[in-house]
Amino acid sequence: MTLTPHRSGALLLALSAALFPVLPSPAAASADPGPLRHHRHTAEEITRFLTTFYGKHGPTEQDRALRVSQQLKTKQEHTRDSDVVLCSVSAPREIEVGPATVAPSAGVGWATVTTSWDSGATDTFTAYVRLDSLPIQLDDVICAG
């Protein structure tokens, strides 16, 4: 069987690629690989994120701008009489975030957030995070009452 120059070149290229795989250069190995496209947040990561996001008295304006989904920002635009991120009209005295739960098949994780008020009352709500959000962000909040 006689190979034409075009076919023999393709065969040679395929054979050399199989025998001598391209190894990344040291510079490429140390380069930032970019976003992890298939990373799914763990329960621990979600708990850490929500604890940092809410802090002791609620999220900062910067966190609200950068760490909240567009869906939740739109929800806030349509709910002028209360803060949808905190399920309240004012800042609580203290905030505690419970351990997160993840539902991989639903692609979401959540945690119960408890707010304490100067009156001694407490409220709870559920904060949701999409498991594939990059960067991680608060996706929705469902108030208990």
CSV table of N, CA and C in Angstrom, one decimal:
chain,number,residue,atom,x,y,z
A,1,MET,N,0.8,-1.2,0.0
A,1,MET,CA,0.0,0.0,0.0
A,1,MET,C,0.9,1.2,0.0
A,2,THR,N,0.6,2.1,-0.9
A,2,THR,CA,1.3,3.4,-1.0
A,2,THR,C,0.6,4.5,-0.4
A,3,LEU,N,1.2,5.3,0.5
A,3,LEU,CA,0.6,6.4,1.2
A,3,LEU,C,0.9,7.7,0.4
A,4,THR,N,-0.1,8.5,0.3
A,4,THR,CA,0.2,9.8,-0.4
A,4,THR,C,0.9,10.7,0.6
A,5,PRO,N,1.6,11.7,0.2
A,5,PRO,CA,2.3,12.6,1.2
A,5,PRO,C,1.4,13.1,2.2
A,6,HIS,N,0.2,13.5,1.8
A,6,HIS,CA,-0.8,14.1,2.8
A,6,HIS,C,-1.1,13.1,3.9
A,7,ARG,N,-1.4,11.9,3.5
A,7,ARG,CA,-1.8,10.9,4.5
A,7,ARG,C,-0.7,10.4,5.3
A,8,SER,N,0.5,10.3,4.7
A,8,SER,CA,1.6,9.9,5.5
A,8,SER,C,2.0,10.9,6.5
A,9,GLY,N,1.9,12.2,6.2
A,9,GLY,CA,2.2,13.3,7.1
A,9,GLY,C,1.2,13.2,8.3
A,10,ALA,N,-0.1,13.0,8.0
A,10,ALA,CA,-1.1,12.9,9.1
A,10,ALA,C,-0.8,11.7,10.0
A,11,LEU,N,-0.4,10.6,9.3
A,11,LEU,CA,-0.1,9.4,10.1
A,11,LEU,C,1.1,9.6,11.0
A,12,LEU,N,2.1,10.2,10.4
A,12,LEU,CA,3.3,10.5,11.2
A,12,LEU,C,3.0,11.4,12.4
A,13,LEU,N,2.2,12.4,12.2
A,13,LEU,CA,1.8,13.4,13.2
A,13,LEU,C,1.1,12.6,14.3
A,14,ALA,N,0.1,11.8,14.0
A,14,ALA,CA,-0.7,11.0,14.9
A,14,ALA,C,0.2,10.0,15.7
A,15,LEU,N,1.1,9.4,15.0
A,15,LEU,CA,2.1,8.4,15.6
A,15,LEU,C,3.0,9.2,16.6
A,16,SER,N,3.5,10.3,16.2
A,16,SER,CA,4.5,11.0,17.1
A,16,SER,C,3.7,11.6,18.3
A,17,ALA,N,2.5,12.0,18.1
A,17,ALA,CA,1.7,12.5,19.3
A,17,ALA,C,1.4,11.4,20.3
A,18,ALA,N,1.2,10.1,19.8
A,18,ALA,CA,1.0,9.0,20.6
A,18,ALA,C,2.2,8.6,21.4
A,19,LEU,N,3.4,8.6,20.6
A,19,LEU,CA,4.6,8.2,21.3
A,19,LEU,C,5.3,9.2,22.1
A,20,PHE,N,5.1,10.5,21.8
A,20,PHE,CA,5.8,11.6,22.5
A,20,PHE,C,4.8,12.6,22.9
A,21,PRO,N,4.0,12.4,23.9
A,21,PRO,CA,3.0,13.4,24.3
A,21,PRO,C,3.6,14.7,24.7
A,22,VAL,N,2.9,15.8,24.5
A,22,VAL,CA,3.5,17.1,24.8
A,22,VAL,C,3.4,17.3,26.3
A,23,LEU,N,4.5,17.6,26.9
A,23,LEU,CA,4.5,17.8,28.3
A,23,LEU,C,4.4,19.3,28.5
A,24,PRO,N,3.7,19.8,29.6
A,24,PRO,CA,3.6,21.2,29.8
A,24,PRO,C,5.0,21.8,30.2
A,25,SER,N,5.3,23.0,29.8
A,25,SER,CA,6.5,23.6,30.2
A,25,SER,C,6.4,24.0,31.6
A,26,PRO,N,7.5,24.3,32.3
A,26,PRO,CA,7.4,24.7,33.7
A,26,PRO,C,6.6,26.0,33.9
A,27,ALA,N,6.7,26.9,32.9
A,27,ALA,CA,5.9,28.1,33.0
A,27,ALA,C,4.4,27.9,32.9
A,28,ALA,N,4.1,26.9,32.0
A,28,ALA,CA,2.6,26.6,31.8
A,28,ALA,C,2.1,25.9,33.1
A,29,ALA,N,2.9,25.1,33.7
A,29,ALA,CA,2.5,24.4,34.9
A,29,ALA,C,2.2,25.3,36.1
A,30,SER,N,3.0,26.4,36.1
A,30,SER,CA,2.8,27.3,37.2
A,30,SER,C,1.7,28.4,36.9
A,31,ALA,N,1.2,28.4,35.7
A,31,ALA,CA,0.2,29.4,35.3
A,31,ALA,C,-1.1,29.1,35.9
A,32,ASP,N,-1.9,30.2,36.1
A,32,ASP,CA,-3.2,30.0,36.7
A,32,ASP,C,-4.1,29.2,35.7
A,33,PRO,N,-4.7,28.1,36.2
A,33,PRO,CA,-5.5,27.3,35.2
A,33,PRO,C,-6.8,27.9,34.9
A,34,GLY,N,-7.2,29.0,35.5
A,34,GLY,CA,-8.5,29.6,35.2
A,34,GLY,C,-9.6,29.0,36.0
A,35,PRO,N,-10.8,29.3,35.8
A,35,PRO,CA,-11.9,28.8,36.6
A,35,PRO,C,-12.0,27.3,36.5
A,36,LEU,N,-12.4,26.6,37.6
A,36,LEU,CA,-12.6,25.2,37.6
A,36,LEU,C,-14.1,25.0,37.1
A,37,ARG,N,-14.2,24.6,35.9
A,37,ARG,CA,-15.5,24.5,35.3
A,37,ARG,C,-16.4,23.4,35.9
A,38,HIS,N,-15.9,22.4,36.5
A,38,HIS,CA,-16.7,21.3,37.0
A,38,HIS,C,-16.7,21.3,38.5
A,39,HIS,N,-16.2,22.3,39.1
A,39,HIS,CA,-16.1,22.3,40.6
A,39,HIS,C,-17.6,22.5,41.1
A,40,ARG,N,-17.9,21.8,42.1
A,40,ARG,CA,-19.2,21.9,42.8
A,40,ARG,C,-18.9,22.2,44.3
A,41,HIS,N,-19.5,23.2,44.8
A,41,HIS,CA,-19.2,23.6,46.2
A,41,HIS,C,-19.6,22.5,47.2
A,42,THR,N,-18.8,22.3,48.2
A,42,THR,CA,-19.1,21.4,49.2
A,42,THR,C,-19.9,22.0,50.3
A,43,ALA,N,-20.5,21.2,51.2
A,43,ALA,CA,-21.2,21.8,52.3
A,43,ALA,C,-20.3,22.7,53.2
A,44,GLU,N,-19.1,22.3,53.4
A,44,GLU,CA,-18.2,23.1,54.2
A,44,GLU,C,-17.9,24.4,53.5
A,45,GLU,N,-17.7,24.4,52.2
A,45,GLU,CA,-17.4,25.7,51.5
A,45,GLU,C,-18.6,26.6,51.6
A,46,ILE,N,-19.8,26.0,51.5
A,46,ILE,CA,-21.0,26.9,51.6
A,46,ILE,C,-21.2,27.4,53.0
A,47,THR,N,-20.9,26.6,54.0
A,47,THR,CA,-21.0,27.1,55.4
A,47,THR,C,-20.0,28.3,55.6
A,48,ARG,N,-18.8,28.1,55.1
A,48,ARG,CA,-17.8,29.1,55.3
A,48,ARG,C,-18.2,30.4,54.5
A,49,PHE,N,-18.7,30.2,53.3
A,49,PHE,CA,-19.1,31.4,52.5
A,49,PHE,C,-20.2,32.2,53.2
A,50,LEU,N,-21.3,31.4,53.6
A,50,LEU,CA,-22.4,32.1,54.2
A,50,LEU,C,-22.0,32.8,55.6
A,51,THR,N,-21.2,32.1,56.3
A,51,THR,CA,-20.7,32.7,57.6
A,51,THR,C,-20.0,34.0,57.4
A,52,THR,N,-19.1,34.0,56.4
A,52,THR,CA,-18.3,35.2,56.0
A,52,THR,C,-19.3,36.3,55.4
A,53,PHE,N,-20.1,35.8,54.5
A,53,PHE,CA,-21.1,36.8,53.9
A,53,PHE,C,-21.9,37.5,54.9
A,54,TYR,N,-22.6,36.8,55.8
A,54,TYR,CA,-23.5,37.4,56.7
A,54,TYR,C,-22.8,38.1,57.9
A,55,GLY,N,-21.6,37.6,58.2
A,55,GLY,CA,-20.9,38.3,59.4
A,55,GLY,C,-21.7,38.2,60.6
A,56,LYS,N,-21.6,39.2,61.5
A,56,LYS,CA,-22.3,39.3,62.7
A,56,LYS,C,-23.6,40.1,62.6
A,57,HIS,N,-23.7,41.0,61.6
A,57,HIS,CA,-24.8,41.9,61.5
A,57,HIS,C,-25.4,42.0,60.1
A,58,GLY,N,-24.9,41.3,59.2
A,58,GLY,CA,-25.4,41.3,57.8
A,58,GLY,C,-24.3,41.7,56.8
A,59,PRO,N,-24.5,41.4,55.6
A,59,PRO,CA,-23.5,41.6,54.5
A,59,PRO,C,-23.2,43.1,54.3
A,60,THR,N,-22.0,43.3,53.9
A,60,THR,CA,-21.6,44.7,53.5
A,60,THR,C,-22.2,45.1,52.1
A,61,GLU,N,-22.2,46.3,51.8
A,61,GLU,CA,-22.7,46.7,50.5
A,61,GLU,C,-21.8,46.1,49.4
A,62,GLN,N,-20.5,46.0,49.6
A,62,GLN,CA,-19.7,45.3,48.6
A,62,GLN,C,-20.1,43.9,48.4
A,63,ASP,N,-20.4,43.2,49.5
A,63,ASP,CA,-20.8,41.8,49.4
A,63,ASP,C,-22.1,41.7,48.7
A,64,ARG,N,-23.0,42.6,48.9
A,64,ARG,CA,-24.3,42.6,48.2
A,64,ARG,C,-24.1,42.9,46.7
A,65,ALA,N,-23.2,43.7,46.4
A,65,ALA,CA,-22.9,44.0,45.0
A,65,ALA,C,-22.2,42.8,44.3
A,66,LEU,N,-21.3,42.2,44.9
A,66,LEU,CA,-20.5,41.2,44.3
A,66,LEU,C,-20.8,39.7,44.5
A,67,ARG,N,-21.4,39.4,45.6
A,67,ARG,CA,-21.6,38.1,46.1
A,67,ARG,C,-23.1,37.6,46.1
A,68,VAL,N,-24.0,38.3,45.4
A,68,VAL,CA,-25.4,38.0,45.4
A,68,VAL,C,-25.8,37.8,43.9
A,69,SER,N,-26.5,36.8,43.6
A,69,SER,CA,-26.9,36.5,42.3
A,69,SER,C,-27.8,37.6,41.7
A,70,GLN,N,-27.9,37.6,40.4
A,70,GLN,CA,-28.8,38.6,39.7
A,70,GLN,C,-30.2,38.3,40.1
A,71,GLN,N,-30.5,37.0,40.2
A,71,GLN,CA,-31.9,36.6,40.5
A,71,GLN,C,-32.3,37.3,41.9
A,72,LEU,N,-31.4,37.2,42.9
A,72,LEU,CA,-31.7,37.8,44.2
A,72,LEU,C,-31.8,39.3,44.2
A,73,LYS,N,-30.9,39.9,43.4
A,73,LYS,CA,-30.9,41.4,43.2
A,73,LYS,C,-32.2,41.8,42.6
A,74,THR,N,-32.7,41.1,41.6
A,74,THR,CA,-34.0,41.4,41.0
A,74,THR,C,-35.1,41.2,42.0
A,75,LYS,N,-35.1,40.2,42.8
A,75,LYS,CA,-36.1,39.9,43.9
A,75,LYS,C,-36.1,41.1,44.8
A,76,GLN,N,-34.9,41.7,45.2
A,76,GLN,CA,-34.9,42.8,46.1
A,76,GLN,C,-35.5,44.0,45.4
A,77,GLU,N,-35.3,44.2,44.1
A,77,GLU,CA,-35.9,45.4,43.4
A,77,GLU,C,-37.4,45.4,43.5
A,78,HIS,N,-38.0,44.2,43.6
A,78,HIS,CA,-39.4,44.0,43.6
A,78,HIS,C,-40.0,44.0,45.0
A,79,THR,N,-39.1,44.0,46.0
A,79,THR,CA,-39.5,43.9,47.4
A,79,THR,C,-38.9,45.1,48.2
A,80,ARG,N,-39.5,46.3,48.1
A,80,ARG,CA,-39.0,47.5,48.6
A,80,ARG,C,-39.2,47.6,50.1
A,81,ASP,N,-40.1,46.9,50.7
A,81,ASP,CA,-40.4,47.1,52.1
A,81,ASP,C,-39.6,46.3,53.1
A,82,SER,N,-38.7,45.4,52.6
A,82,SER,CA,-37.8,44.7,53.5
A,82,SER,C,-36.6,44.3,52.7
A,83,ASP,N,-35.6,43.8,53.5
A,83,ASP,CA,-34.3,43.4,53.0
A,83,ASP,C,-34.4,41.9,52.7
A,84,VAL,N,-34.5,41.4,51.5
A,84,VAL,CA,-34.7,40.0,51.2
A,84,VAL,C,-33.5,39.2,51.6
A,85,VAL,N,-32.3,39.7,51.7
A,85,VAL,CA,-31.1,39.0,52.1
A,85,VAL,C,-31.1,38.6,53.6
A,86,LEU,N,-31.8,39.5,54.4
A,86,LEU,CA,-31.9,39.3,55.8
A,86,LEU,C,-33.3,39.0,56.3
A,87,CYS,N,-34.3,39.0,55.4
A,87,CYS,CA,-35.7,38.8,55.8
A,87,CYS,C,-36.1,39.7,56.9
A,88,SER,N,-35.7,41.0,56.8
A,88,SER,CA,-36.1,41.9,57.8
A,88,SER,C,-36.1,43.3,57.3
A,89,VAL,N,-36.4,44.3,58.1
A,89,VAL,CA,-36.4,45.7,57.8
A,89,VAL,C,-35.2,46.4,58.4
A,90,SER,N,-34.5,45.7,59.3
A,90,SER,CA,-33.3,46.4,59.9
A,90,SER,C,-32.2,45.3,60.2
A,91,ALA,N,-31.1,45.8,60.6
A,91,ALA,CA,-30.0,44.9,60.9
A,91,ALA,C,-30.1,44.2,62.2
A,92,PRO,N,-29.9,42.9,62.3
A,92,PRO,CA,-30.0,42.1,63.5
A,92,PRO,C,-28.9,42.4,64.5
A,93,ARG,N,-29.1,42.0,65.7
A,93,ARG,CA,-28.0,42.2,66.7
A,93,ARG,C,-26.9,41.1,66.5
A,94,GLU,N,-27.3,39.9,66.0
A,94,GLU,CA,-26.4,38.8,65.8
A,94,GLU,C,-26.9,37.9,64.7
A,95,ILE,N,-26.0,37.2,64.0
A,95,ILE,CA,-26.4,36.3,63.0
A,95,ILE,C,-25.6,35.0,63.2
A,96,GLU,N,-26.3,33.9,63.1
A,96,GLU,CA,-25.6,32.6,63.2
A,96,GLU,C,-26.0,31.8,62.0
A,97,VAL,N,-25.0,31.1,61.3
A,97,VAL,CA,-25.3,30.3,60.2
A,97,VAL,C,-25.1,28.8,60.6
A,98,GLY,N,-26.1,28.0,60.3
A,98,GLY,CA,-26.0,26.6,60.7
A,98,GLY,C,-25.2,25.9,59.6
A,99,PRO,N,-25.0,24.6,59.8
A,99,PRO,CA,-24.2,23.8,58.8
A,99,PRO,C,-25.0,23.7,57.5
A,100,ALA,N,-24.3,23.7,56.4
A,100,ALA,CA,-25.0,23.6,55.1
A,100,ALA,C,-25.2,22.2,54.7
A,101,THR,N,-26.2,22.0,53.9
A,101,THR,CA,-26.6,20.7,53.3
A,101,THR,C,-26.5,20.9,51.8
A,102,VAL,N,-26.1,19.9,51.1
A,102,VAL,CA,-26.0,20.0,49.6
A,102,VAL,C,-26.9,18.9,49.0
A,103,ALA,N,-27.5,19.2,47.9
A,103,ALA,CA,-28.3,18.3,47.1
A,103,ALA,C,-27.7,18.2,45.7
A,104,PRO,N,-26.7,17.4,45.5
A,104,PRO,CA,-26.0,17.4,44.2
A,104,PRO,C,-27.0,17.2,43.0
A,105,SER,N,-28.0,16.4,43.1
A,105,SER,CA,-28.9,16.2,42.0
A,105,SER,C,-29.7,17.4,41.7
A,106,ALA,N,-29.9,18.3,42.7
A,106,ALA,CA,-30.6,19.5,42.5
A,106,ALA,C,-29.7,20.7,42.2
A,107,GLY,N,-28.4,20.5,42.4
A,107,GLY,CA,-27.4,21.5,42.1
A,107,GLY,C,-27.4,22.7,43.1
A,108,VAL,N,-27.9,22.4,44.3
A,108,VAL,CA,-28.0,23.5,45.3
A,108,VAL,C,-27.6,23.1,46.6
A,109,GLY,N,-27.1,24.0,47.4
A,109,GLY,CA,-26.8,23.8,48.8
A,109,GLY,C,-27.5,24.9,49.6
A,110,TRP,N,-27.8,24.6,50.9
A,110,TRP,CA,-28.5,25.6,51.7
A,110,TRP,C,-28.1,25.5,53.2
A,111,ALA,N,-28.4,26.5,53.9
A,111,ALA,CA,-28.2,26.5,55.4
A,111,ALA,C,-29.2,27.4,56.0
A,112,THR,N,-29.6,27.0,57.2
A,112,THR,CA,-30.5,27.9,58.0
A,112,THR,C,-29.7,29.0,58.7
A,113,VAL,N,-30.2,30.2,58.6
A,113,VAL,CA,-29.6,31.4,59.2
A,113,VAL,C,-30.5,31.9,60.3
A,114,THR,N,-30.0,32.1,61.5
A,114,THR,CA,-30.8,32.5,62.6
A,114,THR,C,-30.3,34.0,62.9
A,115,THR,N,-31.3,34.9,63.0
A,115,THR,CA,-31.0,36.2,63.4
A,115,THR,C,-31.6,36.5,64.8
A,116,SER,N,-30.8,37.2,65.6
A,116,SER,CA,-31.2,37.6,67.0
A,116,SER,C,-31.4,39.1,67.0
A,117,TRP,N,-32.4,39.5,67.8
A,117,TRP,CA,-32.7,40.9,67.8
A,117,TRP,C,-32.6,41.5,69.2
A,118,ASP,N,-32.5,42.8,69.3
A,118,ASP,CA,-32.3,43.5,70.6
A,118,ASP,C,-33.5,43.1,71.6
A,119,SER,N,-34.7,42.9,71.0
A,119,SER,CA,-35.8,42.5,71.8
A,119,SER,C,-35.7,41.1,72.5
A,120,GLY,N,-34.8,40.3,72.0
A,120,GLY,CA,-34.6,39.0,72.5
A,120,GLY,C,-35.3,38.0,71.5
A,121,ALA,N,-36.0,38.4,70.5
A,121,ALA,CA,-36.6,37.6,69.5
A,121,ALA,C,-35.6,37.0,68.6
A,122,THR,N,-35.9,35.9,68.0
A,122,THR,CA,-35.1,35.3,66.9
A,122,THR,C,-35.9,34.9,65.7
A,123,ASP,N,-35.3,35.0,64.6
A,123,ASP,CA,-36.0,34.6,63.3
A,123,ASP,C,-35.0,33.6,62.6
A,124,THR,N,-35.6,32.8,61.7
A,124,THR,CA,-34.8,32.0,60.9
A,124,THR,C,-35.2,32.1,59.4
A,125,PHE,N,-34.2,31.9,58.5
A,125,PHE,CA,-34.5,31.8,57.1
A,125,PHE,C,-33.5,30.9,56.5
A,126,THR,N,-33.8,30.5,55.2
A,126,THR,CA,-32.9,29.6,54.5
A,126,THR,C,-32.2,30.3,53.4
A,127,ALA,N,-30.9,30.2,53.4
A,127,ALA,CA,-30.0,30.8,52.3
A,127,ALA,C,-29.5,29.7,51.4
A,128,TYR,N,-29.7,30.0,50.1
A,128,TYR,CA,-29.4,29.0,49.1
A,128,TYR,C,-28.2,29.4,48.2
A,129,VAL,N,-27.3,28.5,47.8
A,129,VAL,CA,-26.2,28.7,47.0
A,129,VAL,C,-26.2,27.6,45.9
A,130,ARG,N,-26.1,28.0,44.6
A,130,ARG,CA,-25.9,27.1,43.5
A,130,ARG,C,-24.6,26.4,43.7
A,131,LEU,N,-24.5,25.1,43.5
A,131,LEU,CA,-23.3,24.4,43.7
A,131,LEU,C,-22.2,24.7,42.6
A,132,ASP,N,-22.7,25.2,41.5
A,132,ASP,CA,-21.7,25.4,40.4
A,132,ASP,C,-21.5,26.9,40.2
A,133,SER,N,-21.9,27.8,41.1
A,133,SER,CA,-21.7,29.2,40.9
A,133,SER,C,-20.2,29.5,41.0
A,134,LEU,N,-19.7,30.3,40.1
A,134,LEU,CA,-18.3,30.8,40.1
A,134,LEU,C,-18.3,32.3,39.8
A,135,PRO,N,-17.9,33.1,40.8
A,135,PRO,CA,-17.5,32.7,42.1
A,135,PRO,C,-18.7,32.3,42.9
A,136,ILE,N,-18.5,31.7,44.1
A,136,ILE,CA,-19.6,31.3,44.9
A,136,ILE,C,-20.4,32.6,45.3
A,137,GLN,N,-21.7,32.5,45.3
A,137,GLN,CA,-22.6,33.6,45.6
A,137,GLN,C,-23.9,33.1,46.2
A,138,LEU,N,-24.6,34.0,46.9
A,138,LEU,CA,-25.9,33.8,47.5
A,138,LEU,C,-26.9,33.8,46.3
A,139,ASP,N,-27.6,32.7,46.1
A,139,ASP,CA,-28.5,32.6,45.0
A,139,ASP,C,-30.0,33.0,45.3
A,140,ASP,N,-30.4,32.6,46.6
A,140,ASP,CA,-31.8,32.9,46.9
A,140,ASP,C,-31.9,32.8,48.5
A,141,VAL,N,-32.9,33.4,49.0
A,141,VAL,CA,-33.3,33.4,50.4
A,141,VAL,C,-34.8,33.2,50.5
A,142,ILE,N,-35.1,32.2,51.4
A,142,ILE,CA,-36.5,32.0,51.6
A,142,ILE,C,-36.8,32.3,53.1
A,143,CYS,N,-37.6,33.3,53.4
A,143,CYS,CA,-37.9,33.7,54.7
A,143,CYS,C,-38.9,32.7,55.4
A,144,ALA,N,-38.8,32.5,56.7
A,144,ALA,CA,-39.6,31.5,57.4
A,144,ALA,C,-41.1,32.0,57.5
A,145,GLY,N,-41.3,33.3,57.7
A,145,GLY,CA,-42.6,33.8,58.0
A,145,GLY,C,-43.1,34.5,56.9
